[in-house]
C-alpha positions as a printed Julia matrix, in Angstrom:
356×3 Matrix{Float64}:
 -21.94   -8.66  -29.84
 -19.14   -6.89  -31.66
 -17.49   -4.37  -29.4
 -16.24   -1.13  -30.99
 -12.95    0.21  -29.76
  -9.96    2.16  -30.98
  -6.38    1.08  -31.5
  -4.4     4.04  -30.12
  -1.33    5.29  -31.94
   1.23    5.5   -29.15
   4.09    7.95  -29.15
   7.45    7.02  -27.7
   7.54    7.98  -24.04
  10.52    9.02  -21.97
  10.87    5.75  -20.11
  11.01    2.53  -22.18
   9.62    0.52  -19.27
   6.72    2.93  -18.89
   6.15    2.8   -22.64
   5.96   -0.99  -22.44
   3.46   -0.78  -19.6
   1.21    1.6   -21.49
   1.41   -0.36  -24.74
   0.68   -3.74  -23.18
  -1.88   -3.12  -20.48
  -4.03   -0.05  -21.19
  -7.27   -1.09  -22.82
 -10.22    0.56  -24.51
 -12.31    0.54  -21.36
 -10.12    3.28  -19.94
 -10.41    5.42  -23.05
 -14.16    5.01  -23.34
 -14.75    5.77  -19.67
 -12.52    8.85  -19.71
 -14.32   10.32  -22.7
 -17.73    9.34  -21.39
 -17.25   11.06  -18.04
 -14.98   13.93  -18.97
 -16.63   17.34  -18.63
 -14.05   19.05  -20.83
 -14.31   19.19  -24.62
 -16.8    16.33  -24.89
 -16.49   14.44  -28.15
 -18.76   12.4   -30.38
 -17.28    8.91  -29.73
 -18.38    8.97  -26.08
 -21.97    8.04  -26.87
 -20.97    5.43  -29.43
 -18.63    3.58  -27.1
 -20.43    3.99  -23.78
 -23.18    1.48  -24.63
 -20.63   -1.33  -24.86
 -18.45   -0.16  -21.98
 -19.88   -2.63  -19.48
 -19.16   -5.55  -21.79
 -15.62   -4.3   -22.38
 -14.99   -3.98  -18.64
 -16.46   -7.43  -18.01
 -14.2    -9.01  -20.61
 -11.15   -7.19  -19.24
 -11.98   -8.33  -15.72
 -12.51  -11.95  -16.77
  -9.15  -12.22  -18.52
  -7.32  -10.38  -15.76
  -6.24   -7.26  -17.63
  -5.02   -4.38  -15.49
  -3.93   -0.91  -16.48
  -0.58    0.26  -15.14
  -0.29    4.06  -15.13
   2.78    6.15  -15.72
   4.45    6.0   -12.3
   7.66    7.48  -10.93
  10.64    5.17  -10.35
  10.3     5.33   -6.56
   6.7     4.12   -6.66
   7.58    1.45   -9.21
  10.39    0.15   -6.99
   8.13    0.09   -3.94
   5.47   -1.85   -5.79
   8.04   -4.29   -7.13
   9.41   -4.96   -3.65
   5.9    -5.55   -2.27
   4.86   -7.87   -5.08
   8.1    -9.84   -5.04
   8.73   -9.8    -1.29
   8.69  -13.61   -1.04
  11.12  -14.02   -3.89
  13.43  -11.35   -2.49
  13.5   -13.03    0.94
  14.24  -16.38   -0.66
  17.04  -14.7    -2.59
  18.54  -13.25    0.59
  18.29  -16.59    2.38
  19.85  -18.28   -0.63
  22.8   -15.88   -0.58
  23.36  -16.43    3.15
  23.13  -20.2     2.69
  25.63  -20.05   -0.15
  28.03  -18.0     1.98
  27.69  -20.47    4.85
  28.31  -23.39    2.51
  31.38  -21.65    1.13
  32.76  -21.16    4.63
  32.16  -24.79    5.55
  33.58  -26.24    2.34
  36.66  -24.04    2.25
  37.3   -24.25    5.96
  37.5   -20.49    6.17
  37.6   -19.08    9.65
  36.73  -15.51    8.82
  34.01  -13.95    6.7
  34.9   -11.21    4.25
  32.4    -8.99    2.36
  34.02  -10.01   -0.9
  32.53  -13.5    -0.53
  28.98  -12.2    -0.9
  29.52   -9.82   -3.8
  29.42  -12.35   -6.7
  26.32  -14.09   -5.38
  24.58  -10.83   -4.49
  25.33   -9.52   -7.95
  23.83  -12.63   -9.52
  20.68  -12.35   -7.39
  20.24   -8.65   -8.19
  20.82   -9.26  -11.9
  18.22  -12.03  -11.89
  15.77   -9.79  -10.01
  16.33   -6.96  -12.46
  15.77   -9.27  -15.42
  12.6   -10.58  -13.8
  11.43   -7.02  -13.13
  11.72   -6.07  -16.81
  10.45   -9.37  -18.21
   7.35   -9.51  -16.05
   6.75   -5.76  -16.39
   5.73   -5.21  -12.78
   3.25   -8.1   -12.9
   3.32  -10.87  -10.3
   5.12  -14.02  -11.41
   2.11  -16.33  -11.22
   0.04  -14.41  -13.77
   2.61  -12.8   -16.05
   2.21  -15.13  -19.01
  -1.56  -15.2   -18.63
  -1.63  -11.39  -18.58
   0.42  -11.07  -21.75
  -1.81  -13.57  -23.56
  -4.96  -11.88  -22.31
  -3.69   -8.45  -23.3
  -3.09   -9.65  -26.85
  -6.53  -11.22  -26.98
  -8.1    -8.02  -25.71
  -6.41   -5.76  -28.23
  -7.03   -8.19  -31.09
 -10.69   -8.53  -30.16
 -11.33   -4.83  -29.66
  -9.25   -3.5   -32.55
 -10.53   -1.2   -35.27
  -8.47   -0.19  -38.28
  -6.46    2.98  -37.84
  -8.24    4.37  -40.91
 -11.8     2.99  -40.76
 -12.83    4.8   -43.93
  -9.95    3.53  -46.07
 -11.68    0.33  -47.14
 -14.93    2.0   -48.14
 -13.04    4.75  -49.94
 -11.01    2.21  -51.89
 -14.15    0.31  -52.83
 -15.84    3.51  -53.92
 -12.89    4.44  -56.12
 -13.48    1.28  -58.16
 -17.0     2.38  -59.09
 -17.67    3.88  -62.45
 -18.0     7.68  -62.67
 -21.31    8.96  -61.42
 -23.76    9.33  -64.28
 -26.42   11.0   -62.19
 -28.65    7.91  -62.44
 -29.35    6.01  -59.23
 -28.12    2.42  -59.61
 -28.65   -0.12  -56.81
 -25.36   -1.03  -55.13
 -23.46    1.9   -56.61
 -22.24    4.76  -54.44
 -22.86    8.16  -55.97
 -20.28   10.92  -56.02
 -22.4    12.95  -53.6
 -22.51   10.05  -51.14
 -18.75    9.61  -51.39
 -18.16   13.24  -50.54
 -20.56   13.14  -47.6
 -18.92    9.94  -46.32
 -15.47   11.52  -46.6
 -16.64   14.53  -44.58
 -18.05   12.3   -41.85
 -14.84   10.28  -41.89
 -12.93   13.49  -41.17
 -15.08   14.03  -38.07
 -14.43   10.43  -37.01
 -10.69   10.87  -37.51
 -10.63   13.99  -35.34
 -12.7    12.23  -32.69
 -10.17    9.41  -32.67
  -7.25   11.81  -32.42
  -8.82   13.44  -29.37
  -9.65   10.08  -27.81
  -6.05    8.96  -28.29
  -4.89   12.16  -26.62
  -7.14   11.53  -23.61
  -5.94    7.95  -23.32
  -2.3     8.94  -22.92
  -2.07   10.2   -19.37
   1.4    11.6   -19.89
   0.25   13.67  -22.87
  -2.9    14.76  -21.05
  -1.04   16.1   -18.02
   2.49   16.88  -19.17
   3.08   16.22  -22.85
   0.46   18.4   -24.57
  -1.56   20.4   -22.03
  -1.82   23.28  -24.5
  -4.42   21.24  -26.4
  -6.78   21.89  -23.48
  -6.11   25.62  -23.26
  -8.48   27.68  -25.38
  -6.33   30.77  -24.91
  -3.6    29.22  -27.06
  -4.21   30.56  -30.6
  -3.55   27.23  -32.32
  -5.9    25.4   -29.96
  -8.61   28.03  -30.29
  -8.35   27.86  -34.08
  -8.79   24.1   -33.99
 -11.79   24.26  -31.65
 -13.5    26.79  -33.93
 -12.71   24.73  -37.04
 -13.94   21.52  -35.41
 -17.18   23.1   -34.2
 -17.84   24.5   -37.67
 -17.12   21.12  -39.26
 -19.43   19.18  -36.93
 -22.21   21.69  -37.45
 -21.97   21.47  -41.23
 -21.55   17.67  -41.17
 -24.65   17.22  -39.01
 -26.68   19.22  -41.51
 -25.72   17.02  -44.47
 -28.4    14.77  -45.9
 -29.57   13.31  -49.19
 -31.24   16.61  -49.97
 -28.17   18.77  -49.29
 -27.15   21.08  -52.09
 -23.79   20.94  -53.84
 -22.9    24.23  -52.15
 -23.55   22.75  -48.69
 -21.42   19.7   -49.46
 -18.61   21.86  -50.82
 -18.69   24.09  -47.72
 -18.53   21.05  -45.42
 -15.68   19.59  -47.47
 -13.66   22.78  -47.07
 -14.47   22.86  -43.34
 -13.17   19.29  -43.0
  -9.85   20.22  -44.58
  -9.52   23.31  -42.37
 -10.26   21.29  -39.23
  -7.75   18.56  -40.08
  -5.02   21.11  -40.8
  -5.93   23.04  -37.63
  -5.6    19.87  -35.56
  -2.17   19.15  -37.01
  -1.05   22.68  -36.21
  -2.47   22.62  -32.67
  -1.03   19.18  -31.93
   2.41   20.15  -33.24
   2.41   23.37  -31.21
   1.35   21.57  -28.03
   3.97   18.86  -28.52
   6.76   21.41  -28.84
   5.5    23.58  -25.99
   4.94   20.78  -23.47
   4.59   22.51  -20.11
   7.11   25.23  -20.96
   4.35   27.77  -21.61
   2.76   27.17  -18.19
   3.6    29.09  -15.05
   6.09   27.56  -12.61
   3.23   26.86  -10.22
   1.23   25.03  -12.87
   4.25   23.08  -14.11
   4.92   21.78  -10.63
   1.23   21.05  -10.03
   0.86   19.1   -13.27
   3.89   16.95  -12.51
   2.69   16.35   -8.95
  -0.84   15.49  -10.13
   0.51   12.91  -12.55
   2.42   11.27   -9.71
  -0.41   11.48   -7.17
  -3.07   10.02   -9.45
  -0.71    7.22  -10.45
  -0.05    6.39   -6.8
  -3.76    6.47   -6.0
  -4.35    4.0    -8.84
  -1.45    1.79   -7.79
  -2.78   -1.61   -6.59
  -0.1    -1.63   -3.92
  -1.23    1.62   -2.28
  -2.74    0.83    1.13
  -6.27    2.0     2.0
  -5.04    4.34    4.75
  -3.1     6.26    2.11
  -6.12    6.95   -0.14
  -7.63    9.95    1.7
  -4.18   11.52    2.04
  -3.63   11.28   -1.71
  -7.12   12.62   -2.45
  -6.43   15.65   -0.26
  -3.12   16.29   -2.03
  -4.78   15.94   -5.44
  -7.4    18.52   -4.48
  -4.76   21.01   -3.39
  -2.8    20.57   -6.63
  -5.96   20.97   -8.73
  -6.63   24.32   -7.09
  -3.29   25.56   -8.43
  -4.3    25.04  -12.08
  -5.85   28.06  -13.77
  -5.21   27.94  -17.53
  -6.03   24.22  -17.85
  -8.21   23.41  -14.84
  -8.76   19.78  -13.95
 -11.86   18.21  -12.44
 -12.62   15.36  -10.1
 -14.69   13.82  -12.9
 -11.5    13.15  -14.83
  -9.81   11.46  -11.88
 -12.93    9.46  -11.07
 -13.28    8.33  -14.68
  -9.69    7.13  -14.71
 -10.12    5.18  -11.46
 -13.44    3.72  -12.61
 -11.8     2.49  -15.79
  -9.42    0.51  -13.59
 -12.27   -0.82  -11.44
 -11.08    1.04   -8.34
 -13.51    3.95   -8.23
 -14.11    3.35   -4.53
 -10.74    4.93   -3.8
 -12.22    8.35   -4.52
 -15.04    9.43   -2.19
 -18.15   11.23   -3.4
 -16.76   14.61   -4.44
 -18.49   17.14   -6.6
 -16.75   17.56   -9.97
């Protein structure tokens, strides 16, 4: 079975290490699950991808893919220490053994802190290099994870512009003569296909936005606020486009096709305007309470999803997440979003049964 997925177009994030994590380990299962279960601004791709979601998750589980969320440095350091505890202890023992050997070989009678600095520096440098190279993944599976990640993305990749090939092929056809010829695409069919491609493109843009947790919470929250004029204009344009596109058929009049074509252009331009506005605004147009809550939610959800977070910590984090959600008014969040994110990582049991 051929599994449909999307190749997200990633923006450069603040932290290069975080950017590397997102690029290498987030897979389509997360995107499909988030869209499928999200109760805000539901989009068309959800139904198309949900039927293959179980197969995607099964493949990801078999090859060992994990998704590493955007986490704060303190959490990242804690996870690194836990995952590399054995190596760190061996490093410490090695340093002490080297110091002891130095004392014995040189016949030194007194220990000075300066003796340990070169060796400690070497150990810390090696640990730092390992931290970046393995990208927070345990040593034993790092190479396997990188290989599996590449296989996953290569297997589940769709072109960034899925309509480009068909459009190019259509452009090679002779001008429409009005006579139906088997194997030839008519001008009417080309226009209808282009309109539906515009809907698909907007669906993909929204799916990409949902996939990027940083953009969803902190980077572009204005895209979820209908009171923002640019966002409201896009929602209206998109709704009008989908309505007109759904009504298109072989019997549609030229006027209907022309109206849908104009609606597609308006919706695409409206998305560009709304996305640009949200990118510039960030969280600056939110209240201080909401800004703090959004930043805290991003950290809390990341910690809850962290494989190194102990079970006793889960209910504490869930309680904190609930309190922060209550502080959001202009862009309210729901438990369905958090649950969908955890389910996409295969750790839905960390969130108890809570009404969305």
